[in-house]
mmCIF file of C-alpha atoms in Angstrom:
data_model
loop_
_atom_site.group_PDB
_atom_site.id
_atom_site.type_symbol
_atom_site.label_atom_id
_atom_site.label_comp_id
_atom_site.label_asym_id
_atom_site.label_seq_id
_atom_site.Cartn_x
_atom_site.Cartn_y
_atom_site.Cartn_z
ATOM 1 C CA ASP A 1 12.747 -0.154 -4.575
ATOM 2 C CA THR A 2 9.875 0.986 -1.526
ATOM 3 C CA GLU A 3 8.891 4.229 -2.841
ATOM 4 C CA VAL A 4 5.168 5.052 -4.290
ATOM 5 C CA THR A 5 5.881 7.925 -6.479
ATOM 6 C CA GLN A 6 3.165 10.687 -6.466
ATOM 7 C CA THR A 7 2.875 13.689 -9.455
ATOM 8 C CA PRO A 8 2.378 16.427 -9.228
ATOM 9 C CA LYS A 9 3.406 17.458 -5.588
ATOM 10 C CA HIS A 10 1.518 20.480 -5.865
ATOM 11 C CA LEU A 11 -1.486 21.567 -8.297
ATOM 12 C CA VAL A 12 -3.858 24.773 -8.180
ATOM 13 C CA MET A 13 -6.943 24.731 -10.772
ATOM 14 C CA GLY A 14 -10.027 26.293 -11.269
ATOM 15 C CA MET A 15 -13.630 24.796 -11.014
ATOM 16 C CA THR A 16 -13.573 24.336 -14.671
ATOM 17 C CA ASN A 17 -10.571 22.661 -15.122
ATOM 18 C CA LYS A 18 -9.481 18.793 -16.113
ATOM 19 C CA LYS A 19 -6.372 17.489 -14.465
ATOM 20 C CA SER A 20 -5.125 14.370 -13.244
ATOM 21 C CA LEU A 21 -3.170 13.239 -10.278
ATOM 22 C CA LYS A 22 -0.437 9.889 -11.049
ATOM 23 C CA CYS A 23 0.736 7.496 -8.470
ATOM 24 C CA GLU A 24 3.329 4.999 -9.501
ATOM 25 C CA GLN A 25 5.065 1.826 -7.782
ATOM 26 C CA HIS A 26 7.519 -0.455 -8.662
ATOM 27 C CA MET A 27 6.819 -3.057 -5.672
ATOM 28 C CA GLY A 28 4.832 -5.648 -6.868
ATOM 29 C CA HIS A 29 1.826 -4.219 -5.009
ATOM 30 C CA ARG A 30 -1.492 -5.486 -6.426
ATOM 31 C CA ALA A 31 -3.541 -3.557 -4.626
ATOM 32 C CA MET A 32 -3.677 0.570 -4.620
ATOM 33 C CA TYR A 33 -5.810 3.388 -2.851
ATOM 34 C CA TRP A 34 -6.901 6.724 -3.043
ATOM 35 C CA TYR A 35 -6.776 8.433 0.442
ATOM 36 C CA LYS A 36 -8.202 12.327 0.474
ATOM 37 C CA GLN A 37 -6.652 14.007 3.666
ATOM 38 C CA LYS A 38 -7.656 17.363 5.137
ATOM 39 C CA ALA A 39 -5.858 19.267 7.549
ATOM 40 C CA LYS A 40 -5.922 18.210 10.937
ATOM 41 C CA LYS A 41 -8.083 15.164 10.030
ATOM 42 C CA PRO A 42 -7.622 11.757 8.972
ATOM 43 C CA PRO A 43 -6.850 10.040 5.724
ATOM 44 C CA GLU A 44 -10.344 8.989 4.164
ATOM 45 C CA LEU A 45 -10.297 6.278 1.709
ATOM 46 C CA MET A 46 -11.865 7.174 -1.689
ATOM 47 C CA PHE A 47 -10.680 4.440 -4.070
ATOM 48 C CA VAL A 48 -9.519 0.641 -4.167
ATOM 49 C CA TYR A 49 -8.286 -0.933 -6.855
ATOM 50 C CA SER A 50 -7.468 -4.837 -6.680
ATOM 51 C CA TYR A 51 -5.547 -6.720 -9.325
ATOM 52 C CA GLU A 52 -6.002 -3.496 -11.439
ATOM 53 C CA LYS A 53 -10.081 -3.789 -10.994
ATOM 54 C CA LEU A 54 -12.100 -1.563 -8.874
ATOM 55 C CA SER A 55 -13.438 -3.314 -5.610
ATOM 56 C CA ILE A 56 -14.037 -0.382 -3.561
ATOM 57 C CA ASN A 57 -15.774 3.225 -4.162
ATOM 58 C CA GLU A 58 -16.247 4.911 -1.103
ATOM 59 C CA SER A 59 -19.562 6.753 -2.465
ATOM 60 C CA VAL A 60 -16.899 9.611 -4.000
ATOM 61 C CA PRO A 61 -18.952 12.006 -6.416
ATOM 62 C CA SER A 62 -18.241 11.039 -10.123
ATOM 63 C CA ARG A 63 -16.326 14.492 -10.621
ATOM 64 C CA PHE A 64 -13.869 11.911 -9.118
ATOM 65 C CA SER A 65 -12.253 9.304 -11.912
ATOM 66 C CA PRO A 66 -10.025 6.735 -11.139
ATOM 67 C CA GLU A 67 -8.215 4.679 -13.415
ATOM 68 C CA CYS A 68 -5.956 1.896 -12.867
ATOM 69 C CA PRO A 69 -3.927 1.276 -16.031
ATOM 70 C CA ASN A 70 -1.519 -1.008 -15.088
ATOM 71 C CA SER A 71 -0.449 -2.752 -11.785
ATOM 72 C CA SER A 72 1.761 -0.286 -11.464
ATOM 73 C CA LEU A 73 0.139 2.931 -12.351
ATOM 74 C CA LEU A 74 -2.776 4.817 -10.626
ATOM 75 C CA ASN A 75 -4.138 7.811 -11.746
ATOM 76 C CA LEU A 76 -6.802 9.919 -10.384
ATOM 77 C CA HIS A 77 -8.820 12.528 -13.297
ATOM 78 C CA LEU A 78 -10.605 15.335 -11.652
ATOM 79 C CA HIS A 79 -13.269 17.451 -13.537
ATOM 80 C CA ALA A 80 -15.197 20.600 -12.096
ATOM 81 C CA LEU A 81 -14.290 20.132 -8.622
ATOM 82 C CA GLN A 82 -15.109 22.139 -5.940
ATOM 83 C CA PRO A 83 -13.197 24.279 -3.559
ATOM 84 C CA GLU A 84 -13.867 21.713 -0.841
ATOM 85 C CA ASP A 85 -11.954 19.278 -2.491
ATOM 86 C CA SER A 86 -9.006 21.255 -1.433
ATOM 87 C CA ALA A 87 -6.858 18.742 0.631
ATOM 88 C CA LEU A 88 -3.728 16.521 0.409
ATOM 89 C CA TYR A 89 -4.503 13.508 -1.937
ATOM 90 C CA LEU A 90 -2.447 10.343 -0.777
ATOM 91 C CA CYS A 91 -2.229 7.392 -3.123
ATOM 92 C CA ALA A 92 -0.789 4.108 -0.956
ATOM 93 C CA SER A 93 -0.233 0.274 -2.257
ATOM 94 C CA SER A 94 0.126 -2.843 -0.676
ATOM 95 C CA GLN A 95 0.888 -6.358 -1.269
ATOM 96 C CA ASP A 96 -1.557 -9.157 -2.850
ATOM 97 C CA LEU A 97 -4.588 -8.816 -0.870
ATOM 98 C CA GLN A 98 -5.691 -12.045 -1.471
ATOM 99 C CA LEU A 99 -2.862 -13.384 0.604
ATOM 100 C CA ALA A 100 -2.863 -13.400 4.450
ATOM 101 C CA ASP A 101 -0.683 -10.761 5.064
ATOM 102 C CA THR A 102 -0.094 -7.737 6.597
ATOM 103 C CA GLY A 103 -1.788 -5.185 4.554
ATOM 104 C CA GLU A 104 0.601 -2.548 5.267
ATOM 105 C CA LEU A 105 -0.225 0.336 3.342
ATOM 106 C CA PHE A 106 2.841 2.106 1.969
ATOM 107 C CA PHE A 107 2.074 5.579 1.068
ATOM 108 C CA GLY A 108 3.356 8.256 -1.337
ATOM 109 C CA GLU A 109 4.099 11.862 -0.403
ATOM 110 C CA GLY A 110 1.088 13.425 -1.141
ATOM 111 C CA SER A 111 -0.408 15.491 -3.744
ATOM 112 C CA ARG A 112 -1.647 18.963 -2.525
ATOM 113 C CA LEU A 113 -4.248 19.758 -4.439
ATOM 114 C CA THR A 114 -6.295 23.740 -4.499
ATOM 115 C CA VAL A 115 -9.436 24.241 -6.113
ATOM 116 C CA LEU A 116 -10.058 28.025 -6.750
ATOM 117 C CA GLY B 1 -19.158 1.406 9.381
ATOM 118 C CA GLN B 2 -16.169 1.503 11.811
ATOM 119 C CA ASN B 3 -16.290 3.669 14.717
ATOM 120 C CA ILE B 4 -12.457 4.850 15.981
ATOM 121 C CA ASP B 5 -11.529 6.420 19.067
ATOM 122 C CA GLN B 6 -8.059 7.748 20.133
ATOM 123 C CA PRO B 7 -7.322 10.765 22.254
ATOM 124 C CA THR B 8 -6.779 13.906 20.065
ATOM 125 C CA GLU B 9 -3.557 15.347 21.763
ATOM 126 C CA MET B 10 -0.879 14.153 24.413
ATOM 127 C CA THR B 11 2.321 15.772 25.508
ATOM 128 C CA ALA B 12 5.031 13.328 27.269
ATOM 129 C CA THR B 13 8.768 14.440 28.661
ATOM 130 C CA GLU B 14 11.594 13.524 26.192
ATOM 131 C CA GLY B 15 13.194 9.804 27.928
ATOM 132 C CA ALA B 16 9.619 9.222 29.020
ATOM 133 C CA ILE B 17 7.255 6.572 28.056
ATOM 134 C CA VAL B 18 4.081 7.241 26.708
ATOM 135 C CA GLN B 19 0.968 5.174 26.078
ATOM 136 C CA ILE B 20 -1.831 6.032 23.751
ATOM 137 C CA ASN B 21 -4.729 4.173 23.470
ATOM 138 C CA CYS B 22 -7.498 3.140 20.603
ATOM 139 C CA THR B 23 -10.654 1.867 20.817
ATOM 140 C CA TYR B 24 -12.300 0.547 17.813
ATOM 141 C CA GLN B 25 -16.151 -1.185 16.964
ATOM 142 C CA THR B 26 -16.387 -2.981 14.178
ATOM 143 C CA SER B 27 -17.326 -5.640 12.154
ATOM 144 C CA GLY B 28 -15.341 -7.901 10.062
ATOM 145 C CA PHE B 29 -12.098 -6.410 11.864
ATOM 146 C CA ASN B 30 -8.946 -8.067 10.126
ATOM 147 C CA GLY B 31 -6.202 -6.545 12.032
ATOM 148 C CA LEU B 32 -5.279 -3.088 13.598
ATOM 149 C CA PHE B 33 -2.607 -0.430 12.291
ATOM 150 C CA TRP B 34 -0.541 2.296 13.884
ATOM 151 C CA TYR B 35 1.118 4.842 11.680
ATOM 152 C CA GLN B 36 3.173 8.257 12.228
ATOM 153 C CA GLN B 37 2.543 11.232 10.729
ATOM 154 C CA HIS B 38 4.435 13.950 10.671
ATOM 155 C CA ALA B 39 3.234 17.590 9.881
ATOM 156 C CA GLY B 40 3.110 17.787 6.244
ATOM 157 C CA GLU B 41 4.200 14.189 5.473
ATOM 158 C CA ALA B 42 2.640 11.294 4.616
ATOM 159 C CA PRO B 43 1.903 8.567 7.195
ATOM 160 C CA THR B 44 4.206 5.653 7.695
ATOM 161 C CA PHE B 45 3.930 2.110 9.274
ATOM 162 C CA LEU B 46 4.637 1.317 12.637
ATOM 163 C CA SER B 47 2.663 -2.317 13.698
ATOM 164 C CA TYR B 48 -0.040 -3.774 12.788
ATOM 165 C CA ASN B 49 -1.432 -6.629 15.297
ATOM 166 C CA VAL B 50 -4.506 -9.200 13.952
ATOM 167 C CA LEU B 51 -3.997 -11.386 17.120
ATOM 168 C CA ASP B 52 -4.153 -10.416 20.659
ATOM 169 C CA GLY B 53 -1.075 -9.763 22.288
ATOM 170 C CA LEU B 54 2.005 -7.447 22.438
ATOM 171 C CA GLU B 55 4.030 -7.215 19.075
ATOM 172 C CA GLU B 56 7.364 -5.458 20.258
ATOM 173 C CA LYS B 57 9.721 -3.512 17.762
ATOM 174 C CA GLY B 58 12.223 -1.328 19.038
ATOM 175 C CA ARG B 59 10.934 1.735 21.322
ATOM 176 C CA PHE B 60 7.909 1.306 19.675
ATOM 177 C CA SER B 61 5.415 -1.417 21.004
ATOM 178 C CA SER B 62 1.555 -2.199 20.471
ATOM 179 C CA PHE B 63 -0.733 -4.150 22.165
ATOM 180 C CA LEU B 64 -4.233 -5.688 21.103
ATOM 181 C CA SER B 65 -7.417 -7.245 22.537
ATOM 182 C CA ARG B 66 -9.757 -7.832 20.137
ATOM 183 C CA SER B 67 -12.264 -8.661 22.464
ATOM 184 C CA LYS B 68 -12.042 -5.314 24.183
ATOM 185 C CA GLY B 69 -11.903 -3.697 20.757
ATOM 186 C CA TYR B 70 -9.029 -2.038 22.200
ATOM 187 C CA SER B 71 -5.291 -1.164 21.073
ATOM 188 C CA TYR B 72 -2.691 0.857 22.498
ATOM 189 C CA LEU B 73 0.675 2.021 21.357
ATOM 190 C CA LEU B 74 3.805 2.116 23.784
ATOM 191 C CA LEU B 75 6.690 4.864 22.881
ATOM 192 C CA LYS B 76 9.460 4.420 24.874
ATOM 193 C CA GLU B 77 12.549 6.372 25.731
ATOM 194 C CA LEU B 78 11.061 9.208 24.096
ATOM 195 C CA GLN B 79 13.103 11.958 21.502
ATOM 196 C CA MET B 80 11.858 15.147 20.160
ATOM 197 C CA LYS B 81 11.369 13.463 16.800
ATOM 198 C CA ASP B 82 9.018 11.348 17.865
ATOM 199 C CA SER B 83 6.663 14.677 18.066
ATOM 200 C CA ALA B 84 3.898 13.442 15.287
ATOM 201 C CA SER B 85 0.304 12.756 15.099
ATOM 202 C CA TYR B 86 0.061 9.049 15.813
ATOM 203 C CA LEU B 87 -3.083 7.289 14.112
ATOM 204 C CA CYS B 88 -4.816 4.050 14.971
ATOM 205 C CA ALA B 89 -6.142 2.299 11.762
ATOM 206 C CA VAL B 90 -8.732 -0.405 11.452
ATOM 207 C CA ARG B 91 -8.816 -3.443 8.781
ATOM 208 C CA VAL B 92 -11.830 -4.345 7.757
ATOM 209 C CA GLY B 93 -11.573 -7.634 5.135
ATOM 210 C CA TYR B 94 -8.782 -7.492 2.735
ATOM 211 C CA GLN B 95 -9.441 -4.511 1.172
ATOM 212 C CA LYS B 96 -10.418 -1.428 3.543
ATOM 213 C CA VAL B 97 -8.227 0.460 6.133
ATOM 214 C CA THR B 98 -10.219 3.041 8.065
ATOM 215 C CA PHE B 99 -8.024 5.262 10.557
ATOM 216 C CA GLY B 100 -8.858 7.475 13.454
ATOM 217 C CA ILE B 101 -8.620 10.480 13.815
ATOM 218 C CA GLY B 102 -5.472 10.777 15.287
ATOM 219 C CA THR B 103 -3.287 11.752 18.527
ATOM 220 C CA LYS B 104 -0.797 14.270 18.035
ATOM 221 C CA LEU B 105 2.247 13.804 20.460
ATOM 222 C CA GLN B 106 4.194 16.788 21.476
ATOM 223 C CA VAL B 107 7.217 15.426 23.346
ATOM 224 C CA ILE B 108 9.058 18.255 25.555
ATOM 225 C CA PRO B 109 12.566 18.637 27.099
#
């Protein structure tokens, strides 16, 4: 299994809603990532989890709250979002970061979020 | 922070060879990736270079010069399906991978 699975594929929410994006991988990877990608722009790093601990937060607003319940799962909790947060949210995973591996990122298909 | 530059658009002919350049300025450099992204899809891994030199993988090759902060992706025998965005990405330390703006390649018959 070389897949990273993201749900839902599409999400429409109002600015007062609370929703969550989910990501799952079964490749035994110990690093998981959230990226945000707006149209015609490159993916922008949001968060990195390493061994289920948050290791990087790229100054992301607190209305985005990541969670890593176990080594296979990564969630992104959304609350009080703004219309400008509408984007494609990509989850990725990679092997043990503490080894000198290539660090290849395996991406999911993404969750396309629209905030009304 | 990182500064990654690559051309925004390129056009090439089916069957030809195209070279996509990437320059970067960063501290803590620990490797450079090339990813392919078709419109509306997730990026997919093409190559990884951490040492100077050329890495070849089928029709795709990637080159790195760390002293010059320079890489290129070479695509041979272009096919229509190669029309996509090609993202240069720099790894800093073990955990942070930052993407360039991407080069949109259009392959024409």
